[in-house]
Short mmCIF file of C-alpha atoms in Angstrom, two decimals:
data_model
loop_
_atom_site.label_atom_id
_atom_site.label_comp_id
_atom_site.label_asym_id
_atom_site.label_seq_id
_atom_site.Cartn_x
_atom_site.Cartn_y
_atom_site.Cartn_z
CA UNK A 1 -39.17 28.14 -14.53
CA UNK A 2 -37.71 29.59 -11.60
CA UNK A 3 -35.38 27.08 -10.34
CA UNK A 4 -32.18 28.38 -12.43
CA UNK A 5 -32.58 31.34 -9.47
CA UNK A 6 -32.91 28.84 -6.19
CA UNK A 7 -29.71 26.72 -7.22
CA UNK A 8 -28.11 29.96 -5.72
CA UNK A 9 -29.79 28.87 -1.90
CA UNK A 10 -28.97 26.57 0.31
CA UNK A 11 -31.49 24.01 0.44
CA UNK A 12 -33.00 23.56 4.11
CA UNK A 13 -32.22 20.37 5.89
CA UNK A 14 -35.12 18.06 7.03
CA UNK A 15 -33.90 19.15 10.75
CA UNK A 16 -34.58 22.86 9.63
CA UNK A 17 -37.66 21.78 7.65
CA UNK A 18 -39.24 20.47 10.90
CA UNK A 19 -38.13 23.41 12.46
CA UNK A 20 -39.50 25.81 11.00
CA UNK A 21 -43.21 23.97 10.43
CA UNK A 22 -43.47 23.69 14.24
CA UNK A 23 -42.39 27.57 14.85
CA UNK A 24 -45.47 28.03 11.89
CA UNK A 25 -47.88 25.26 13.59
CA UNK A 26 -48.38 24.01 10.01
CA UNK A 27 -47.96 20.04 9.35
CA UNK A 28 -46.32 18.38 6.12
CA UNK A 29 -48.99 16.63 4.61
CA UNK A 30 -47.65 13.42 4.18
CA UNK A 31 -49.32 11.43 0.99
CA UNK A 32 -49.40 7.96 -0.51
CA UNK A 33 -50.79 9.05 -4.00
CA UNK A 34 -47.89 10.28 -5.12
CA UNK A 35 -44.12 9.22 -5.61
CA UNK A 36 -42.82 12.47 -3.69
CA UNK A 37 -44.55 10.78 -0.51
CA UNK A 38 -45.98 14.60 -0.02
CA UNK A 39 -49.75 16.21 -1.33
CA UNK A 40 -48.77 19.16 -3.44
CA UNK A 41 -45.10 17.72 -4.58
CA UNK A 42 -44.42 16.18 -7.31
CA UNK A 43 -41.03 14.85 -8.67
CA UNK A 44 -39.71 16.00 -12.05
CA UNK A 45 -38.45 14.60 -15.21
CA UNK A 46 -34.92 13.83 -15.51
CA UNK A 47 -32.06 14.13 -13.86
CA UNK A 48 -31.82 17.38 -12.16
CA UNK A 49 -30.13 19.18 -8.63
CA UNK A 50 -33.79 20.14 -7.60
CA UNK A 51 -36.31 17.62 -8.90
CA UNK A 52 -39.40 17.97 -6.69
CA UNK A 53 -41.72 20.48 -7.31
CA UNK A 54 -45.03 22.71 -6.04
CA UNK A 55 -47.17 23.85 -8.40
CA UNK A 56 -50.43 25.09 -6.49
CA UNK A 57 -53.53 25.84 -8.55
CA UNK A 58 -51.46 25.98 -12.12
CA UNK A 59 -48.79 28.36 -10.13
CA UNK A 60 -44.97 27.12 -10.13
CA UNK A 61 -43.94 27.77 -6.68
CA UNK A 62 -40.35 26.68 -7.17
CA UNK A 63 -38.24 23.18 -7.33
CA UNK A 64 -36.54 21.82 -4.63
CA UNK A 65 -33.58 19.42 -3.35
CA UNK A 66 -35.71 17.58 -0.97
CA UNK A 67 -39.64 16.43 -0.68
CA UNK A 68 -39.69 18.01 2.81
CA UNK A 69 -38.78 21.32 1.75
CA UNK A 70 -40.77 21.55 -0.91
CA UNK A 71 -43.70 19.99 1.26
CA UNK A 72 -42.82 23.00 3.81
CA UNK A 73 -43.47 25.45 0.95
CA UNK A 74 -46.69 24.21 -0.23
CA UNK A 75 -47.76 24.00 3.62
CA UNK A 76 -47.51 27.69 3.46
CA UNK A 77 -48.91 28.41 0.78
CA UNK A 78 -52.14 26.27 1.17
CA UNK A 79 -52.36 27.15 5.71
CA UNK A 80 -55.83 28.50 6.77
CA UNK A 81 -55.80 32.55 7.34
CA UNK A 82 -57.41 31.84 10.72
CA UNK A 83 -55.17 35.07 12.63
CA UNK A 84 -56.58 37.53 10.10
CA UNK A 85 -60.41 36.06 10.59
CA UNK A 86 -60.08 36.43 14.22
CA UNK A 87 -59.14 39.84 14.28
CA UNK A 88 -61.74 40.77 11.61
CA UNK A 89 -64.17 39.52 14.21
CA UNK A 90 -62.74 41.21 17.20
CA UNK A 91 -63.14 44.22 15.16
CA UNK A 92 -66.66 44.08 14.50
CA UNK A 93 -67.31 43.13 17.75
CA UNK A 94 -65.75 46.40 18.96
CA UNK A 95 -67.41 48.66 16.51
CA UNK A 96 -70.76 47.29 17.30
CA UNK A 97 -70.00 47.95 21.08
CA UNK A 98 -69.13 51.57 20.41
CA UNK A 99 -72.34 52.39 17.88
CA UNK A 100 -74.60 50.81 20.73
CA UNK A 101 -72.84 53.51 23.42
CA UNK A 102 -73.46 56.22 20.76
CA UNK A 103 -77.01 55.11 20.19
CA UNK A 104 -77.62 55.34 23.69
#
């Protein structure tokens, strides 16, 4: 797994955590189904420097040093595409305006 690489970061505190999911409008999903306290985190076997991790749909997205960073990571990776939708929309809305002046 990937965590021998991310022991060479510093881990985000839970000020910095909270942070950066307001400047990102996304929410930690707080959870009490599992033992991390967070949906998508889950806390690892034995003693280790990063125990909680985020695997998403069978994909490891890392291990962490705290359940709100790793909550902040599966926050991203799970947020609605809502910007790119919207401007898909404008767009069509804008080439249908222009082949209506051409078919005039």
């Amino acid at each position: 797994r990937a965590c021998a690489a991310a022991l060479h970061t510093r881990p985000l505190s839970k000020r910095e955590v909270a942070a950066a999911a307001r400047a990102e409008g996304l929410r930690l999903q707080r959870s009490e189904k599992v033992a991390s306290g967070y949906e998508g985190v889950s806390i690892g076997s034995g003693e280790r420097k990063r125990p909680y991790n985020v695997v998403l749909r069978g994909d490891f997205l890392g291990c962490f040093e705290s359940a709100e960073e790793a909550a902040l990571v599966y926050a991203r990776a799970t947020r609605p595409v809502r910007v790119a939708a919207a401007a898909t929309v404008a767009d069509l809305a804008g080439a249908a305006r222009a082949l209506e002046s051409v078919a005039q």
